[in-house]
Coordinates of C-alpha atoms in Angstrom, one line a residue:
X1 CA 8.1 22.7 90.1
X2 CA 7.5 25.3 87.3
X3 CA 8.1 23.2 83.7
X4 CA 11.3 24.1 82.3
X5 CA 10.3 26.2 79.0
X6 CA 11.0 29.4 77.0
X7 CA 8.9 32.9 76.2
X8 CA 9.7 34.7 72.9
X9 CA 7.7 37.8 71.4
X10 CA 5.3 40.1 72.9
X11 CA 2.2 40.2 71.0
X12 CA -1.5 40.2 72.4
X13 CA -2.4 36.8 71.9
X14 CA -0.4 34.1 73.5
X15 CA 0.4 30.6 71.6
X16 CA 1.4 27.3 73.6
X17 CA 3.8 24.8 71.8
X18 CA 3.3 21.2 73.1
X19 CA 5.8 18.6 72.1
X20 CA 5.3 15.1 71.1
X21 CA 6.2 11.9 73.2
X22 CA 9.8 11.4 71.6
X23 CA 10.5 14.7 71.3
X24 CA 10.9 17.9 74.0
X25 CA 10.5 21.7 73.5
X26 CA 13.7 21.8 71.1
X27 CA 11.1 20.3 68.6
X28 CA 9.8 23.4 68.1
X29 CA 12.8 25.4 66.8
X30 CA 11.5 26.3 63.7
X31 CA 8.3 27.2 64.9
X32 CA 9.1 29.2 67.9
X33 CA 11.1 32.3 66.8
X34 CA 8.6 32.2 63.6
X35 CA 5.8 32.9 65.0
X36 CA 7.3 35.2 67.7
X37 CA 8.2 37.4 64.1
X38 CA 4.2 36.6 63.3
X39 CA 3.0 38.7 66.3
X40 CA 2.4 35.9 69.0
X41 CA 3.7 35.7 72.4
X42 CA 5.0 32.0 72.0
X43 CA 5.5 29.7 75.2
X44 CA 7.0 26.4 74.8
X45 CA 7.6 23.8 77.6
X46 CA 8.9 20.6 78.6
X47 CA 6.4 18.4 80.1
X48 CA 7.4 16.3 83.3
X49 CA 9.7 13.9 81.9
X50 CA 11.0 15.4 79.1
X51 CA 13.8 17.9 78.3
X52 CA 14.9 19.8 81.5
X53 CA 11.2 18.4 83.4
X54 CA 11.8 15.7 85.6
X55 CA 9.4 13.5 87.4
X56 CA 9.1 14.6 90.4
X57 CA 5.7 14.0 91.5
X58 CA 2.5 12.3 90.2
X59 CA 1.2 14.5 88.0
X60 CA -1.7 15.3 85.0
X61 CA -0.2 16.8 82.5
X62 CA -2.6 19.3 81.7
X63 CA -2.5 20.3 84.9
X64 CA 0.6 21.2 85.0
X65 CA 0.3 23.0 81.5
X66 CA -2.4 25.2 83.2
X67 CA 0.0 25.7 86.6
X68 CA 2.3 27.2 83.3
X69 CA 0.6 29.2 82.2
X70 CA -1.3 30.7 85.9
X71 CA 2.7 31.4 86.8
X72 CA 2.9 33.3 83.2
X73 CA 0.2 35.5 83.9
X74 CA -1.7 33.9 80.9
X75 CA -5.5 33.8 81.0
X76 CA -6.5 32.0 77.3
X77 CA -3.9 30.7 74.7
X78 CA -3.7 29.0 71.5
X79 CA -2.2 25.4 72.0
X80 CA -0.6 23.7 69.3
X81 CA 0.0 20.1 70.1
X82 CA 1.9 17.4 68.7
X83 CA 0.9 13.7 68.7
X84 CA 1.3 12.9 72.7
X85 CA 1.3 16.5 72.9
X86 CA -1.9 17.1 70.9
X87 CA -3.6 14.8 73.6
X88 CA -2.6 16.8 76.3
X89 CA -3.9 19.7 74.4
X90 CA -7.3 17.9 74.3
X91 CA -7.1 17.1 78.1
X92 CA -6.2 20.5 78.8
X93 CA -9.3 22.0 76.8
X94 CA -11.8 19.9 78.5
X95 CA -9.9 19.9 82.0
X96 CA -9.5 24.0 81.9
X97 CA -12.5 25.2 80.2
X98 CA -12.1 28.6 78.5
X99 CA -8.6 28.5 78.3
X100 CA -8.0 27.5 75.1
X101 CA -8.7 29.7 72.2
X102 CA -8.2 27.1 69.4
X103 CA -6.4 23.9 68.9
X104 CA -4.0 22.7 66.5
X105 CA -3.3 19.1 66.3
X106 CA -0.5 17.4 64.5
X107 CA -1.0 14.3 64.3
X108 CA -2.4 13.8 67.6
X109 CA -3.3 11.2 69.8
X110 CA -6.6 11.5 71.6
X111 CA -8.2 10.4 74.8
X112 CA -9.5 6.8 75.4
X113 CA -8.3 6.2 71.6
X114 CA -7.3 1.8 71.2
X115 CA -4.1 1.5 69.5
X116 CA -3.8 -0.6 66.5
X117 CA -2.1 -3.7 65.9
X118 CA 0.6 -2.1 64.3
X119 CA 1.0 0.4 67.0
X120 CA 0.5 -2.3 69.5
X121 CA 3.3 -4.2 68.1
X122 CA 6.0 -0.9 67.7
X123 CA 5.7 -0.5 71.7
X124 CA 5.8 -4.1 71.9
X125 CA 9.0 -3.9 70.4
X126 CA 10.5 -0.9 72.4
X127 CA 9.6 -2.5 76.1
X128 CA 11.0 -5.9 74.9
X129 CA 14.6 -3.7 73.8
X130 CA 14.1 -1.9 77.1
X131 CA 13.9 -4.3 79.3
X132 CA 17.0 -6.2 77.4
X133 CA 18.5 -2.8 78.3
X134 CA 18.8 -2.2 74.7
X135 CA 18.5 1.7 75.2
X136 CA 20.4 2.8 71.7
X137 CA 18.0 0.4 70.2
X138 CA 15.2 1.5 71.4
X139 CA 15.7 5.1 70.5
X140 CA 16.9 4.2 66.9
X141 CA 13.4 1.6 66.9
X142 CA 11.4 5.3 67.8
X143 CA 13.8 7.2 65.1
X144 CA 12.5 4.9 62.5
X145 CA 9.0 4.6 63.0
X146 CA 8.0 8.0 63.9
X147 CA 9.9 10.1 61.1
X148 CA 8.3 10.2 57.6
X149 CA 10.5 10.0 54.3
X150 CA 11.2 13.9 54.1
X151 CA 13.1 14.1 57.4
X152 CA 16.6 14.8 57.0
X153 CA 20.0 13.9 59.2
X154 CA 19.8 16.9 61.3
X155 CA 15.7 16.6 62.1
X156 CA 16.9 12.3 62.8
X157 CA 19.6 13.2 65.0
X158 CA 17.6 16.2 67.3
X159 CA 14.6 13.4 67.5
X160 CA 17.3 10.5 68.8
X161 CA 18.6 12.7 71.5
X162 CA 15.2 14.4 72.8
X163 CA 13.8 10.9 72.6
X164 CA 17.5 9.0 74.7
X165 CA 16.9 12.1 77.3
X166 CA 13.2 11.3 77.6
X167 CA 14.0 7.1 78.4
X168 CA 16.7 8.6 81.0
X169 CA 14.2 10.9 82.4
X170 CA 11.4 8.0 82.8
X171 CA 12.7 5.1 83.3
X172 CA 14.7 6.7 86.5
X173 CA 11.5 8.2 87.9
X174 CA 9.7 6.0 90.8
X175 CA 6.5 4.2 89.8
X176 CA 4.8 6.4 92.3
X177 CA 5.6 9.1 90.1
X178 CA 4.3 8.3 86.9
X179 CA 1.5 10.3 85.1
X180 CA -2.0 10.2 86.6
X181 CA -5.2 9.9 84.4
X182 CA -6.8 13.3 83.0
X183 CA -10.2 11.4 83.3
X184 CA -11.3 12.8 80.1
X185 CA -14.3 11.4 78.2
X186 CA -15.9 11.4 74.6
X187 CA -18.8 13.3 76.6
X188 CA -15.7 16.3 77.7
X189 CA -13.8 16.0 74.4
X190 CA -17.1 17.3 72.5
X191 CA -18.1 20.2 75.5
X192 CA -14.8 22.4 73.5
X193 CA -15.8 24.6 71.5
X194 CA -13.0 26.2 69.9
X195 CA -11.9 26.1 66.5
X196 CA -9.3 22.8 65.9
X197 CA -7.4 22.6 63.3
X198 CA -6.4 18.1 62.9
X199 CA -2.9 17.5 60.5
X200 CA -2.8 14.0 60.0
X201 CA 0.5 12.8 57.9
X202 CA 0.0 10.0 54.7
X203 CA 3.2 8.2 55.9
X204 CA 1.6 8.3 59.6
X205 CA -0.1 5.3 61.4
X206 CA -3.2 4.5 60.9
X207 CA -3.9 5.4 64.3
X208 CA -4.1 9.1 64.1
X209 CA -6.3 9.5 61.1
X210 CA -8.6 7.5 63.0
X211 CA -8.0 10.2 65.9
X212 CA -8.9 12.9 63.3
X213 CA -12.1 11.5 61.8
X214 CA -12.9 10.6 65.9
X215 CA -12.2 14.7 66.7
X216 CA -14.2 15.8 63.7
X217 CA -17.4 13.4 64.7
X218 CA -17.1 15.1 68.4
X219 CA -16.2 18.6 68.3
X220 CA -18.4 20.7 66.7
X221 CA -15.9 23.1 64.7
X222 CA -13.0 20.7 63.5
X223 CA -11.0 21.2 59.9
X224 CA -9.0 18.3 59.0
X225 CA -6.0 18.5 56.8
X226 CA -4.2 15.6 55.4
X227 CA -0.5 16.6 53.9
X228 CA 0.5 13.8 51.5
X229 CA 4.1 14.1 52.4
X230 CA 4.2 13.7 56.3
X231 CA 4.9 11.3 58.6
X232 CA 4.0 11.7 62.1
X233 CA 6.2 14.9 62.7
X234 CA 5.4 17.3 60.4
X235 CA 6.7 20.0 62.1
X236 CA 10.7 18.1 62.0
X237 CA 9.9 16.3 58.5
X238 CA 9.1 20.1 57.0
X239 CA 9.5 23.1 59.5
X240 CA 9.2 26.2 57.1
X241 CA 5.5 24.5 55.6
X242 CA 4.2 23.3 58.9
X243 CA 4.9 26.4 59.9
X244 CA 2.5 28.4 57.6
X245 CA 0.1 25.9 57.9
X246 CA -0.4 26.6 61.3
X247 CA 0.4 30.7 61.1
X248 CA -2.5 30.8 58.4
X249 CA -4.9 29.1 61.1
X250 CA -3.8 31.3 63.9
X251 CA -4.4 34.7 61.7
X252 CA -7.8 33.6 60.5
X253 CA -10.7 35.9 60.6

């Protein structure tokens, strides 16, 4: 199976949206006809298990970004990823060397990264409401803790639908079928040599500043931006700026 996702623009260089874990490719609204406008061919996807991708299969997700973008005809993109989908983006570098031009990371997770007790505690929470069956709770528990204080009704609402249709899409899907390890270590993580560009939000978890200052003591060309007003979806909590931010990285010299 082909993921389910969408091409726009025709430009020379191609750019690969990857969503985050409660989100699917509708995350990317804002950002998708934008930088179409900007010049890029722009891919976005569902991965298995999100969106219009179900799981069918056992699978490695950065595999199945690559299979993408070998049906596409695409040789070498720039992948923006994120949180879950900012690890995939890492995976995908190491896994497929030289396909990735650059990497931008918002707020991304990371490879063989220990979650924190508060994170520990959040999913703690969400498998205790899902296995009460709880599944409005648990997608109002992923609402709260993953959108920072400047996302409004309509960014809440697209994230508590994307997120409901990911639990439907999981928890139907056989054991057999769930995601198989990309088997990537510190040792690949610091073999990609592209420029990376790591957003981590003030209002985020801890977690995934840790994941930036990780990156930026692997990889050997890594710029780290912190935006004071984000949470950990900067690209829902403030499309237009997020936006930019990742346009005036793309079009650098």
């Amino acid at each position: 199976m082909t993921l389910a996702h969408d091409v726009a623009g025709d430009g020379p260089s191609t750019v690969l949206l990857l969503h985050s874990g409660v989100c699917d490719r509708r995350m990317w609204d804002a950002q998708f006809e934008a930088l179409a406008a900007a010049g890029h061919r722009v891919v976005r996807c569902d991965l298995r298990g999100f969106g219009d991708s179900p799981v069918d299969r056992p699978h490695v997700h950065a595999d199945d970004v690559a299979a993408l973008l070998d049906r596409l005809g695409v040789e070498r993109a720039a992948v923006v990823g994120s949180s879950f989908g900012g690890e995939v983006a890492l995976e995908f570098a190491a896994r497929h060397p030289g396909r990735a031009s650059s990497l931008v990371l918002l707020c991304a997770a990371a490879p063989g990264q220990e979650a924190s007790p508060e994170l520990r505690a959040f999913f703690g929470r969400e498998n205790a409401l899902l296995e009460a069956d709880d599944l409005p709770g648990a997608v109002d528990l992923n609402v709260d803790f993953w959108l920072g204080p400047d996302a409004g009704a309509e960014a809440r609402d697209l994230v508590r639908r994307m997120q409901a249709r990911a639990f439907e899409l999981q928890l139907a899907a056989p054991e057999e079928f769930e995601p198989r390890s990309a088997d990537v270590t510190d040792a690949d993580l610091a073999s990609i040599g592209v420029p990376v560009l790591a957003v981590t939000g003030a209002h985020d978890v801890a977690d995934f500043r840790a994941v930036a200052t990780r990156l930026a003591g692997l990889l050997p060309d890594v710029r780290h931006v912190e935006l004071d007003w984000a949470g950990h979806l900067p690209a829902l909590e403030r499309p237009e700026e997020t936006t930019r931010l990742i346009g005036d990285f793309l079009s650098r010299p």
